Coordinates of C-alpha atoms and ligand atoms in Angstrom, one line a residue:
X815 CA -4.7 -4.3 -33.6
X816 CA -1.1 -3.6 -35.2
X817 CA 1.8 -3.5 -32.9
X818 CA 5.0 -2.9 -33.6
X819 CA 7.8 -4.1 -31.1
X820 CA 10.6 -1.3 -32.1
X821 CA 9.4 1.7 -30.9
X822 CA 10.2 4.1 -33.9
X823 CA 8.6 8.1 -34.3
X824 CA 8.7 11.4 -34.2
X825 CA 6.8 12.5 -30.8
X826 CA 4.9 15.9 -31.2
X827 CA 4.4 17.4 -28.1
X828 CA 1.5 19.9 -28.4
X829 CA 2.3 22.3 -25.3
X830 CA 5.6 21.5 -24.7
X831 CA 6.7 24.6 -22.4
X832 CA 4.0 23.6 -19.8
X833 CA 3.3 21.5 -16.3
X834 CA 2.7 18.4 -17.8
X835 CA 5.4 18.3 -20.1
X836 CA 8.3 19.4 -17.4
X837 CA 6.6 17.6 -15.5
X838 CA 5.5 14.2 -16.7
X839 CA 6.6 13.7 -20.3
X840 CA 10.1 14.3 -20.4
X841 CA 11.4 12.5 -17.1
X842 CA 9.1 9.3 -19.1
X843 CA 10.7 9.7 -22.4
X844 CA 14.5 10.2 -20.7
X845 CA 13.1 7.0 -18.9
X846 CA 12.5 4.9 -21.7
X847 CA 16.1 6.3 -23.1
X848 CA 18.1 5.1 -20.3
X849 CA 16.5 1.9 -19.8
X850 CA 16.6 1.5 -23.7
X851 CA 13.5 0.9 -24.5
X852 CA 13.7 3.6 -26.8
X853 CA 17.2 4.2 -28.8
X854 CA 18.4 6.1 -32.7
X855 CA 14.9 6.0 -34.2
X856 CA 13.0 8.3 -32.1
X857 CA 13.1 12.2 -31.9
X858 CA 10.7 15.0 -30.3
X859 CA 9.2 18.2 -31.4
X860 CA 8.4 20.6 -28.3
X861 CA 5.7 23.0 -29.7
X862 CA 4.0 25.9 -27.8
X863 CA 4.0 29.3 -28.4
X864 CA 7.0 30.7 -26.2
X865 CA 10.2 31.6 -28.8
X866 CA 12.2 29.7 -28.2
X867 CA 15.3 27.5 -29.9
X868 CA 16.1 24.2 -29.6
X869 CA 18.9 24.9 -27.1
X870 CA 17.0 26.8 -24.9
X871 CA 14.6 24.0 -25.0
X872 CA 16.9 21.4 -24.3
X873 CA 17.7 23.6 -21.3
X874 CA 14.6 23.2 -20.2
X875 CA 14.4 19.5 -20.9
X876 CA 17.4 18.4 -18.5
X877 CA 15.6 21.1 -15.9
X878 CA 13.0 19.1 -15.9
X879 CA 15.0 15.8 -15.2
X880 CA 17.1 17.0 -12.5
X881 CA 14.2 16.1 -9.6
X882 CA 14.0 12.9 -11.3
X883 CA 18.0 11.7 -11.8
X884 CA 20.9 11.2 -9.5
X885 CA 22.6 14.4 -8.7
X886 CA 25.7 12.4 -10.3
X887 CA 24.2 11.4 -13.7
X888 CA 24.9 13.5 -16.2
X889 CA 21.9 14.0 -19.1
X890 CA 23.7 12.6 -21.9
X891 CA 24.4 14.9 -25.0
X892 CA 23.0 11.8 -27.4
X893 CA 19.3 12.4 -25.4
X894 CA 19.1 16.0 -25.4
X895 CA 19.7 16.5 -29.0
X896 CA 16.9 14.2 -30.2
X897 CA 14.5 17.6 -28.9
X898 CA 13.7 20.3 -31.1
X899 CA 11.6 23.2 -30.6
X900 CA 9.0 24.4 -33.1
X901 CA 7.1 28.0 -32.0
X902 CA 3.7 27.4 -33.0
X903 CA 0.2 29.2 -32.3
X904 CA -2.2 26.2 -33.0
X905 CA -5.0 28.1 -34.2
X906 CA -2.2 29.8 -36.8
X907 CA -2.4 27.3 -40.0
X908 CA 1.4 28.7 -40.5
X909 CA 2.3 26.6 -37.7
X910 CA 1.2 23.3 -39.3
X911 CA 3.5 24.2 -42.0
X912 CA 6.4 25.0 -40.7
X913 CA 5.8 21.6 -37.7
X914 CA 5.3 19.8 -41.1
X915 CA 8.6 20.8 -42.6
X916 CA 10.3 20.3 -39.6
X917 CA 8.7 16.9 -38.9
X918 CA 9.8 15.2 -42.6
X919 CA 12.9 16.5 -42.1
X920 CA 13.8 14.7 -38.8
X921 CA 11.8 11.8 -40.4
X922 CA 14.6 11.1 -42.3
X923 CA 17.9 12.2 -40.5
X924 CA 16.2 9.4 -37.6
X925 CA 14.5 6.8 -39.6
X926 CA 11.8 7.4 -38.2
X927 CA 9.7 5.1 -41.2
X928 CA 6.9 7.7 -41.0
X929 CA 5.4 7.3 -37.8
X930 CA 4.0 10.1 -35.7
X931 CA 2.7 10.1 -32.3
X932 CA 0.8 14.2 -32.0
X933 CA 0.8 14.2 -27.9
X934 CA -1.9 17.1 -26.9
X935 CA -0.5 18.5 -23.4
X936 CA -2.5 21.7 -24.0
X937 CA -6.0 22.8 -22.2
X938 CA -8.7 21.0 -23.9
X939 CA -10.1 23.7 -25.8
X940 CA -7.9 23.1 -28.2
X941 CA -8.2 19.4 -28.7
X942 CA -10.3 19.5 -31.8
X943 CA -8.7 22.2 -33.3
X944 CA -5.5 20.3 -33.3
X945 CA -6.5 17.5 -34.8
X946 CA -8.7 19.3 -37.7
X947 CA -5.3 21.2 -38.5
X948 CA -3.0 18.2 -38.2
X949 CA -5.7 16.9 -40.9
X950 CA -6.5 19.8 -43.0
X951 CA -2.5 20.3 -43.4
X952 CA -1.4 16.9 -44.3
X953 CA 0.4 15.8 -41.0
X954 CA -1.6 13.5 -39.9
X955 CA -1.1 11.5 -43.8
X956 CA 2.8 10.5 -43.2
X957 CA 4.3 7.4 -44.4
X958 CA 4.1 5.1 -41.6
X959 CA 1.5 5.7 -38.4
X960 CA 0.0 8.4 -36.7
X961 CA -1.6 8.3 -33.6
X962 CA -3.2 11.0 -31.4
X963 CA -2.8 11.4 -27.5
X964 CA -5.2 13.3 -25.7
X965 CA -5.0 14.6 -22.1
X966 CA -7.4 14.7 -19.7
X967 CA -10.6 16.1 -19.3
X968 CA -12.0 14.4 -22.5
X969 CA -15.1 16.9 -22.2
X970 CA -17.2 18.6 -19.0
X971 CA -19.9 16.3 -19.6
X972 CA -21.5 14.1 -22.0
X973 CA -22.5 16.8 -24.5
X974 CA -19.6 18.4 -24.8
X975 CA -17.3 14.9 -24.6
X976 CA -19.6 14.4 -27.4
X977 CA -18.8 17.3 -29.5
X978 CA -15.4 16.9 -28.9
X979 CA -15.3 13.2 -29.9
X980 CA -17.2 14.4 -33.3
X981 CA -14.5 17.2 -34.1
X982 CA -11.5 14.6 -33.3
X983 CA -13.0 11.7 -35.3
X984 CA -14.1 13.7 -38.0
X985 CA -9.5 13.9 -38.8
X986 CA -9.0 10.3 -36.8
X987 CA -10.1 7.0 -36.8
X988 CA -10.8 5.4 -33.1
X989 CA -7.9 3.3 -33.6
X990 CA -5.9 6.3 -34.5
X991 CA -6.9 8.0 -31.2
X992 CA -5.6 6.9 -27.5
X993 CA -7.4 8.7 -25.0
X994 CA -5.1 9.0 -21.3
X995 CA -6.5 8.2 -18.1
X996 CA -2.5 8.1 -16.3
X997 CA -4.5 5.3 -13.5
X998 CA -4.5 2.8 -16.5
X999 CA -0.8 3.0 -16.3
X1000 CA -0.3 2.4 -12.6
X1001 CA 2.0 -0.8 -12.0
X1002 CA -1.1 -1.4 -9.4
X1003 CA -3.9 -0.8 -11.5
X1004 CA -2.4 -2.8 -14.3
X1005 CA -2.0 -5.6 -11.6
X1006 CA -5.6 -5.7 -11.0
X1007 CA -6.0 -8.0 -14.2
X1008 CA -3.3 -10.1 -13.4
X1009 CA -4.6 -10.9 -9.4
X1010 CA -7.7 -11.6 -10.8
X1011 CA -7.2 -13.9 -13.9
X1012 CA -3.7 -15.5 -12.7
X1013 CA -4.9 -16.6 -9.3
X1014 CA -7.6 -19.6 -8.6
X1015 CA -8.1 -18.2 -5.2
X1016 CA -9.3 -15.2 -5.9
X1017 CA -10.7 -16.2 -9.5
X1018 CA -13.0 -18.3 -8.1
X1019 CA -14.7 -16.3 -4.9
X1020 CA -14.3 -13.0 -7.2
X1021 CA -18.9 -12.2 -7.4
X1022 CA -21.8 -11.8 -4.9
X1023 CA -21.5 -15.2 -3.0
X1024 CA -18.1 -14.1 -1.6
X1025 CA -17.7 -10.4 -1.6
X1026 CA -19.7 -8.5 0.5
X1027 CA -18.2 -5.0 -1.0
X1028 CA -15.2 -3.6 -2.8
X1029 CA -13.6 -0.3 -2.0
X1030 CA -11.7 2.2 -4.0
X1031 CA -10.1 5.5 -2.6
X1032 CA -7.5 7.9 -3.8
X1033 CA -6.7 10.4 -1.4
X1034 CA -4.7 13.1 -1.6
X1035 CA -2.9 15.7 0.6
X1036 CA -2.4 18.5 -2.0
X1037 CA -5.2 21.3 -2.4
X1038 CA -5.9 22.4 -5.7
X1039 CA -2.5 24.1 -6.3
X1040 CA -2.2 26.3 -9.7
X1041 CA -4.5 24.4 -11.3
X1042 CA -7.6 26.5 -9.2
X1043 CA -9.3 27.9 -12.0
X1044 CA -9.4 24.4 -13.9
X1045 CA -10.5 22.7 -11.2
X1046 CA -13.2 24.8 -9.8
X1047 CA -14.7 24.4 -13.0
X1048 CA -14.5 20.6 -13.1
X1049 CA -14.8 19.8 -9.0
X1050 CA -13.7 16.2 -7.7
X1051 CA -16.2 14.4 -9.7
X1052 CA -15.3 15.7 -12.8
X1053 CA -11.5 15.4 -12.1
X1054 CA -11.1 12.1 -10.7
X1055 CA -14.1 10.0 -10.4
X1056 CA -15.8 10.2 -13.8
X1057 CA -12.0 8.7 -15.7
X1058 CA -9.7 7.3 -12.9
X1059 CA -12.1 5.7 -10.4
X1060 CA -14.5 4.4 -12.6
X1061 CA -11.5 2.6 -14.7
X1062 CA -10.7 0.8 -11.6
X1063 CA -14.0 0.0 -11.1
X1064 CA -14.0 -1.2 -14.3
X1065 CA -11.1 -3.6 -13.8
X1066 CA -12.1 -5.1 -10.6
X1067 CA -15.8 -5.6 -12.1
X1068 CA -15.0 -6.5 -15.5
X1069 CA -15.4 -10.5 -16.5
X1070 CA -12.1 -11.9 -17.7
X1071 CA -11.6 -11.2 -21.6
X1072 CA -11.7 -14.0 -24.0
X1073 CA -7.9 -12.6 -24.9
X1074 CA -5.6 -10.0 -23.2
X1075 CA -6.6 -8.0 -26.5
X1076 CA -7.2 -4.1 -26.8
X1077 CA -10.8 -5.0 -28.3
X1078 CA -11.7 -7.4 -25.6
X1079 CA -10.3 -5.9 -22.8
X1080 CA -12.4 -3.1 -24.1
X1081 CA -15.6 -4.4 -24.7
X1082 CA -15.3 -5.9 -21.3
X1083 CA -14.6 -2.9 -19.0
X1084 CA -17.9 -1.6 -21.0
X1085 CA -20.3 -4.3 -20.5
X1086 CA -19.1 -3.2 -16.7
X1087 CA -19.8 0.7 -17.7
X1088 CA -23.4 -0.3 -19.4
X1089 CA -24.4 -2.5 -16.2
X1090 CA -23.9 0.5 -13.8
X1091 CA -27.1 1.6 -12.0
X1092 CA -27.9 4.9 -13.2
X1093 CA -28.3 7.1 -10.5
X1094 CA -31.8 8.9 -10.6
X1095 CA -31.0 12.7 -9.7
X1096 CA -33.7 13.4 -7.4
X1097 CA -32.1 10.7 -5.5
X1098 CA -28.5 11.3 -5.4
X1099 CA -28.1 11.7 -1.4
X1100 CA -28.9 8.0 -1.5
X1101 CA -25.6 6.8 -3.2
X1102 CA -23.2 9.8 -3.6
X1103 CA -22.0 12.2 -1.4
X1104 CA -19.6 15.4 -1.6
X1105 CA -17.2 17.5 0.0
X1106 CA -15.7 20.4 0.4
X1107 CA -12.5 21.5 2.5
X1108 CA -12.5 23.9 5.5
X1109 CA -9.4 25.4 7.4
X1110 CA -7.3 22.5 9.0
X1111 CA -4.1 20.8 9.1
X1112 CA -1.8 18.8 7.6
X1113 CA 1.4 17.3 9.4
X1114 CA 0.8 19.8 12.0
X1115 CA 1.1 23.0 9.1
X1116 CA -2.4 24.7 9.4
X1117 CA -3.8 24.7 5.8
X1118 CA -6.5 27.4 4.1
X1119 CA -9.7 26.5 3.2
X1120 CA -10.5 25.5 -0.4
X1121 CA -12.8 29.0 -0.2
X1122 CA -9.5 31.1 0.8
X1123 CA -7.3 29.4 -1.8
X1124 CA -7.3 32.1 -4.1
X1125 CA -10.0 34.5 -4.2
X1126 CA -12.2 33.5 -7.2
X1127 CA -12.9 30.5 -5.1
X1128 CA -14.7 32.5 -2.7
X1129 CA -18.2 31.0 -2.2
X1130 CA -17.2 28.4 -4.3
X1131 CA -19.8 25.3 -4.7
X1132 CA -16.7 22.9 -6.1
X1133 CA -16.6 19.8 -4.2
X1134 CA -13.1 18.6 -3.6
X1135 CA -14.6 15.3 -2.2
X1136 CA -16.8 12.9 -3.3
X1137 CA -18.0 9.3 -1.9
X1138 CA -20.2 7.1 -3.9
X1139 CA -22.0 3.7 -3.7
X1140 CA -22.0 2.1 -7.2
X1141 CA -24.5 -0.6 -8.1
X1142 CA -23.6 -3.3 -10.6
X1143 CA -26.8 -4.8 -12.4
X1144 CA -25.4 -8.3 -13.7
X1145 CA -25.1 -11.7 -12.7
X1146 CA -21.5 -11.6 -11.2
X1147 CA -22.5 -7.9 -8.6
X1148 CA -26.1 -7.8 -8.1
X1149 CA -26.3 -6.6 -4.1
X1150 CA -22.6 -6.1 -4.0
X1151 CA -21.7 -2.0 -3.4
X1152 CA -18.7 -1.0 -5.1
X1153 CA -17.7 2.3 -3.0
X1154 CA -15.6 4.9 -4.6
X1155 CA -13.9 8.1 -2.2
X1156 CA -12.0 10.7 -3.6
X1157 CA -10.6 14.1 -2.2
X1158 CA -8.2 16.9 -2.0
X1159 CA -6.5 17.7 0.9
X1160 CA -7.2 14.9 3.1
X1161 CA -4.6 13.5 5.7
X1162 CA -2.7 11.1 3.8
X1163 CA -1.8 11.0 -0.2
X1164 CA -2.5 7.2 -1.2
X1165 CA -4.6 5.3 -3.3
X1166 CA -6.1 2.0 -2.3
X1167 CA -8.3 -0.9 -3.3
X1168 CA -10.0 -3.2 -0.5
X1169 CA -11.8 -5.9 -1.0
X1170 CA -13.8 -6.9 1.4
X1171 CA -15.2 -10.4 1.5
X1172 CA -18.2 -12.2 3.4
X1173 CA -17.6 -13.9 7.1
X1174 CA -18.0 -16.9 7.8
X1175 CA -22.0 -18.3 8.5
X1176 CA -20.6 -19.9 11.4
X1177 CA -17.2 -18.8 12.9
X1178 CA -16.4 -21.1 15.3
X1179 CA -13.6 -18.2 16.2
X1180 CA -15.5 -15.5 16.5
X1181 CA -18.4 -15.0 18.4
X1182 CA -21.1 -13.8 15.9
X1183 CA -21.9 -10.9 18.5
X1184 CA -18.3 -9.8 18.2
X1185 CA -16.7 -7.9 15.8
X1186 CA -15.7 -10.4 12.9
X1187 CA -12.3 -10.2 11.0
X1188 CA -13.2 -10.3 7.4
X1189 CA -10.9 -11.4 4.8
X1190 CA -9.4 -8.3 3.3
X1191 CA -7.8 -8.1 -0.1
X1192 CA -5.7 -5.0 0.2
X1193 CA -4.3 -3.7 -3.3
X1194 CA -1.7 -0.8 -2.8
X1195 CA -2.0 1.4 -5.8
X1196 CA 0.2 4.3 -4.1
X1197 CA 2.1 5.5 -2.3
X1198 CA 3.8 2.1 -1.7
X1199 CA 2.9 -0.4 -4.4
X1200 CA 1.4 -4.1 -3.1
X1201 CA -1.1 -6.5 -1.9
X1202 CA -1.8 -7.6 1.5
X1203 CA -4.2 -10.6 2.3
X1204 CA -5.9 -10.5 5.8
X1205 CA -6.4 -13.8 7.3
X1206 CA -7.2 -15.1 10.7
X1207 CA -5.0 -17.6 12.2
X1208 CA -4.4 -18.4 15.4
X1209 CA -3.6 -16.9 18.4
X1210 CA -0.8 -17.7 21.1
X1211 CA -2.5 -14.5 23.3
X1212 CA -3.6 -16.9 26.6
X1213 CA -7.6 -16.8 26.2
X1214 CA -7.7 -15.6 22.7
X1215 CA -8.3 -18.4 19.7
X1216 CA -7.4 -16.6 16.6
X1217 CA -6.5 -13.3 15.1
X1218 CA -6.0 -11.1 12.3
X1219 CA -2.6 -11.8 10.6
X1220 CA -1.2 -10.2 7.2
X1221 CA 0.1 -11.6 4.0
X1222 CA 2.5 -8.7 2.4
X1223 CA 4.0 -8.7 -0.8
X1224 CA 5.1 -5.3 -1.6
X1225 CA 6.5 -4.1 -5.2
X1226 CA 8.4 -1.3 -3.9
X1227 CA 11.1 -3.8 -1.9
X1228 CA 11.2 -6.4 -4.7
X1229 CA 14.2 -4.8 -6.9
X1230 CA 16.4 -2.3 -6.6
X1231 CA 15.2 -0.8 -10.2
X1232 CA 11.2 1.1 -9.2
X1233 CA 8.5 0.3 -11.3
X1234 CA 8.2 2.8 -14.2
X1235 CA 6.1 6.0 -14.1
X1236 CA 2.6 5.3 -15.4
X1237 CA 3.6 7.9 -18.4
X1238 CA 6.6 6.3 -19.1
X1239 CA 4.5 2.9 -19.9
X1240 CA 1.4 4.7 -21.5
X1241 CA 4.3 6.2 -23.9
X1242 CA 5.8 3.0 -24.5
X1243 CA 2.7 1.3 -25.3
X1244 CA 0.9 4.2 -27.6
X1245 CA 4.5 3.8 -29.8
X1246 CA 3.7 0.1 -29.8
X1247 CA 0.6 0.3 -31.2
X1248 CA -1.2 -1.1 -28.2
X1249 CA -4.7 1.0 -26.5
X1250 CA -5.3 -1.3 -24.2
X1251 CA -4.4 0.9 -21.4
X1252 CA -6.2 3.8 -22.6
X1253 CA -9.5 4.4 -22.7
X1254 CA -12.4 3.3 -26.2
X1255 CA -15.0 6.3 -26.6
X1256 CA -17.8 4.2 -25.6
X1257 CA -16.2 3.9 -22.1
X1258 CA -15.8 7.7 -22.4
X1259 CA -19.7 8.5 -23.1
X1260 CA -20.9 5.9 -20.4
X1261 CA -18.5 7.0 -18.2
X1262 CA -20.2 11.1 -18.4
X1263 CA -24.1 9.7 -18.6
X1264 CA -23.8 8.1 -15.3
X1265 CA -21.5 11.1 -13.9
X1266 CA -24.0 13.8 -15.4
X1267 CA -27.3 12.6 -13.5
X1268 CA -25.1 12.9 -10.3
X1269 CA -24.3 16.0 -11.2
X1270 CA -27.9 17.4 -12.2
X1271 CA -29.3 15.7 -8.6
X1272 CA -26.4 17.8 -6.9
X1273 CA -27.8 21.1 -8.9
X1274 CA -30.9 20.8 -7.3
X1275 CA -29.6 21.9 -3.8
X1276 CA -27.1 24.1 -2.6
X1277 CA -24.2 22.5 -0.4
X1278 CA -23.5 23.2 3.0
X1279 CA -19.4 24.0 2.4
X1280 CA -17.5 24.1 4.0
X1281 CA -18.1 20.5 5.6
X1282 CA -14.3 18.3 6.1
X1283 CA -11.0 19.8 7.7
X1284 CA -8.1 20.0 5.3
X1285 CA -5.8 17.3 7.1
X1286 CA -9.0 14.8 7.7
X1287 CA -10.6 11.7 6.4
X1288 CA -13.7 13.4 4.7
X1289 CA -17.1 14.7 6.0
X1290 CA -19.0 12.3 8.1
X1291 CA -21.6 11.3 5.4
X1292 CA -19.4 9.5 3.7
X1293 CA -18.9 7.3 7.0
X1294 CA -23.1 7.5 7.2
X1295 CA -22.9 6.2 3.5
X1296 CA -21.3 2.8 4.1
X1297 CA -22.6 2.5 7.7
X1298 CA -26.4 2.4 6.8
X1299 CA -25.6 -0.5 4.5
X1300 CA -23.6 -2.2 7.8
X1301 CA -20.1 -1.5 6.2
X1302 CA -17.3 0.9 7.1
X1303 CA -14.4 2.4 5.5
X1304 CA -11.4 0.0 5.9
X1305 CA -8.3 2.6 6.7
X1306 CA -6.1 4.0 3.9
X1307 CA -3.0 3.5 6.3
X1308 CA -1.2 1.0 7.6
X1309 CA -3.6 -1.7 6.3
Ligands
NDP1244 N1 -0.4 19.3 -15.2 C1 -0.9 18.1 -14.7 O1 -0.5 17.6 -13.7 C2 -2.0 17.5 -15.5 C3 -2.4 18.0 -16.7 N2 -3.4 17.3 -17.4 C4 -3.8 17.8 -18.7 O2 -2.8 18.1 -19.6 C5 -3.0 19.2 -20.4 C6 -1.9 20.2 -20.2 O3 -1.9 20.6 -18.8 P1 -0.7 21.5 -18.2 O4 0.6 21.1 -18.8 O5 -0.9 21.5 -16.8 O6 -1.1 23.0 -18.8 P2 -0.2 24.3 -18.8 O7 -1.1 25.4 -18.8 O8 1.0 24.2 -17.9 O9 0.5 24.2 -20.3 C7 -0.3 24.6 -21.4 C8 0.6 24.6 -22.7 O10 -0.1 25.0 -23.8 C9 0.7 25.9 -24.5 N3 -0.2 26.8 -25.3 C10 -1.3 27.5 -24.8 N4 -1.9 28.1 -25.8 C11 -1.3 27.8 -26.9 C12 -1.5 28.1 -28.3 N5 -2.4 28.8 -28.8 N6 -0.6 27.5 -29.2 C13 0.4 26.7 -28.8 N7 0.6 26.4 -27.5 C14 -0.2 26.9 -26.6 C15 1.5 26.6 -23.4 O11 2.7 27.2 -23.9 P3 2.9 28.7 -24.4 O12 2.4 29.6 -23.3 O13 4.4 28.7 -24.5 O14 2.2 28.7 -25.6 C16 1.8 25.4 -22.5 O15 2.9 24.8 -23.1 C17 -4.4 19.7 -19.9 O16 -5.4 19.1 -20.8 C18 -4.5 19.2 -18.5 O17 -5.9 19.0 -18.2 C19 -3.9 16.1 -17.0 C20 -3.4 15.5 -15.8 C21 -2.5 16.2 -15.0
LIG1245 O1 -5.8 13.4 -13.1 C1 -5.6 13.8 -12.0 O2 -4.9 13.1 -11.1 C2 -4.2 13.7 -10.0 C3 -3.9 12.5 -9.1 O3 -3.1 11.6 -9.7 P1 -2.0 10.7 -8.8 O4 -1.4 9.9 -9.9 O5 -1.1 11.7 -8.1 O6 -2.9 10.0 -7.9 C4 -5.0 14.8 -9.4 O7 -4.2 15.4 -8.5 C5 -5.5 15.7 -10.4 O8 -6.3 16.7 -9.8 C6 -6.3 15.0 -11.5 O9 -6.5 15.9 -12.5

């Protein structure tokens, strides 16, 4: 894979006036300005259809950064006049005329060499269109690179991933495209690789003889905000489970690559994605389970139900929450349950990785009839970024032998400078030439089969929703899940 070390382009930003844009891409990019990872030689293009100018985009750029600086800092004059606005209807081949003008010309006045990075922040109905156009009008043929960043949902399921992938690759070549799954940029996430291949202790014990189960959650506190309509389409499965958890899965199943290389990284997190046990529909209830959110509260504000949101989501179906039991068929997992859990509006917002590993055969601590203190591996993903290792040690209690004690190392303490935004480093790397961190469409197409037969089981029966309180840990089967297998759900707090 080419990589180039000094990040030079012209970034397109395909829906440019929207959420993801104010929200996301602009406080990355001013990011990677100030901490000068990116300097003279790169400009942006802000296209959507609103008219507007380039000042009153730039207007709209420093908006977007005044949640994200000090109060103090002023945007400098040097960042803001990098932006440029370009009206453009992208279903209007005018559009790719006038972005194509527009383009050349800043290609020069910032030395750009030719490289373009097209960044689709639009709703995914346009994907293929925009990259058949950037084709069919020559801007996808500059002098240097051009590479192709698509958002989130890469298709509804495998069908239509599948169309989707045929209508992009028919104007790009794989290496061309880098697909976003934001987890995959996640300080934490990225860390998983590192714990695992840098570290004897863990490197060694990391299969079936040693780990009894490995548990991913991301929880959040939010409902389903403006984004209703998308999301009652797509439900918690969709949304979060079939890219972000699985990735994680991925990484903490994964054996180590032959090379920290795009290709191998790759090929490795797909062996993981081929080995999953396919989940027969008729028997869904066995391994997953979902979840939608009734009337509660959350830090003691009452909260709707996801039903009373809006009303089109009146007798919705949608789960907001789903909890799974993944099996891995290969040498390293056989018998070991990977459990995923994933929700909206549940008590805390946080993101967590536990790995859980086997007792002792004979703890000479513990009395076997007693609840045992498992070795915990506790990776931090959010809100606070770090790992804790759970150990027993022992006690000075009078009468008590040993105890649970804590190993901490957290990210967020260890310089006064925060670890950067997962956008901000997804950016970085997609100007450097390296994919690593985003997902290959073979991980895409496994990713929807084993989603889609969860999804046809979960046709065959009507839910009973509303069944978890906004402001709670989840409905009770997902407790029921891990208990029938003689596990429980380690705590997303305070562990
Ligand atoms: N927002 C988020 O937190 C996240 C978003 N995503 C994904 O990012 C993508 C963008 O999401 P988001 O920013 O929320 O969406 P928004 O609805 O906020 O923005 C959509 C953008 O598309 C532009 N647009 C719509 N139609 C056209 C058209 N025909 N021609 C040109 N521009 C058009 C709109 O601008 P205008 O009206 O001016 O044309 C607007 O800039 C989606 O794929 C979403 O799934 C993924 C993860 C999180
Ligand atoms: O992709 C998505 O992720 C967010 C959660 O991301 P996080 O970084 O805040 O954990 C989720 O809210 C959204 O529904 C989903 O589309």
């Amino acid at each position: 894979m080419e990589k180039q070390q000094e990040p030079k382009a012209v970034i397109v930003i395909f829906g440019a006036t929207g959420d993801l844009a104010m929200r996301k891409l602009f406080p990355s990019i001013y990011n990677l300005y100030y901490n000068g990872q990116i300097d003279e030689n790169v400009a942006v293009v802000g296209a959507a259809r609103k008219p507007w100018d380039n000042e009153t985009f730039r207007e709209h750029v420093k908006k977007s950064l005044m949640n994200k600086v000090d109060s103090e800092e002023e945007i400098p004059d040097s960042f803001l006049s990098r932006f440029f606005y370009e009206s453009v209807d992208v279903t209007e081949p005018s559009s790719y005329q006038n972005l194509q003008h527009l383009i050349t010309t800043l290609e020069e006045t910032y030395e750009t060499d030719g490289n373009r990075m097209f960044y689709l922040a639009m709703a995914p109905e346009f994907f293929g269109t925009i990259a058949q156009n950037l084709q069919a009008y020559g801007l996808k043929d500059g002098q240097g690179w051009t590479r192709l960043v698509i958002e989130k949902p890469f298709g509804h399921d495998l069908p239509s991933a599948q169309k989707l992938n045929n209508q992009v690759r028919e104007a790009f070549d794989e290496e061309q495209i880098y697909r976003i799954d934001h987890y995959l940029g996640k300080e934490m996430v990225q860390n998983i690789e590192v714990i695992r291949f840098a570290n004897g202790i863990f490197g060694h014990l990391w299969n079936n003889q040693y780990i009894s189960n490995i548990q991913i959650t991301s929880s959040e506190s939010l409902g389903v905000e403006e984004r209703f309509h998308f999301y009652n389409q797509s439900g918690a499965v969709r949304d979060m489970v079939q890219n972000h958890m699985l990735q994680m899965l991925a990484l903490l199943a994964m054996e180590p690559p032959i090379k920290l290389e795009t290709d191998e990284v790759r090929s490795e997190k797909i062996k993981v994605f081929r080995a999953m046990r396919p989940i027969k529909p008729e028997k869904v209830d066995q391994y997953f389970i979902r979840g939608q959110y009734g009337a509660g509260e959350i830090d003691g504000n009452p909260v709707k139900s996801y039903q009373e949101e809006h009303e089109a989501l009146e007798s919705s179906n949608t789960e907001t929450f789903v909890a799974g039991k993944i099996l891995i068929d290969n040498y390293r997992w056989a018998g070991v349950p990977f459990y995923i859990r994933t929700g909206k509006r549940m008590a805390e917002k946080a993101a967590k990785i536990v790995v859980e590993f086997k007792n002792m055969p004979m703890n000479l601590y513990y009395d076997e009839k007693d609840y045992q203190q498992p070795n915990l591996l506790v990776i931090n993903v959010q809100p606070e970024e770090g790992v804790t290792l759970h150990l027993n040690a022992k006690s000075n209690q009078p009468g008590i032998q040993a105890e649970p004690i804590k190993l901490s190392y957290s990210y967020n303490c260890k310089e006064r400078i925060s670890a950067p935004e997962a956008y901000e480093k997804l950016l970085l790397d997609c100007m450097l030439g390296d994919a690593t961190n985003f997902t290959h469409w073979d991980e895409v197409a496994l990713s929807w089969k084993f989603i889609d037969s969860i999804i046809e089981g979960w046709k065959m029966q009507k839910p009973d929703f509303p069944n978890y309180k906004a402001g709670s840990k989840g409905p009770e089967a997902a407790n029921q899940l891990l208990e029938k297998d003689g596990f429980h759900w380690w705590p997303i707090k305070d562990i």
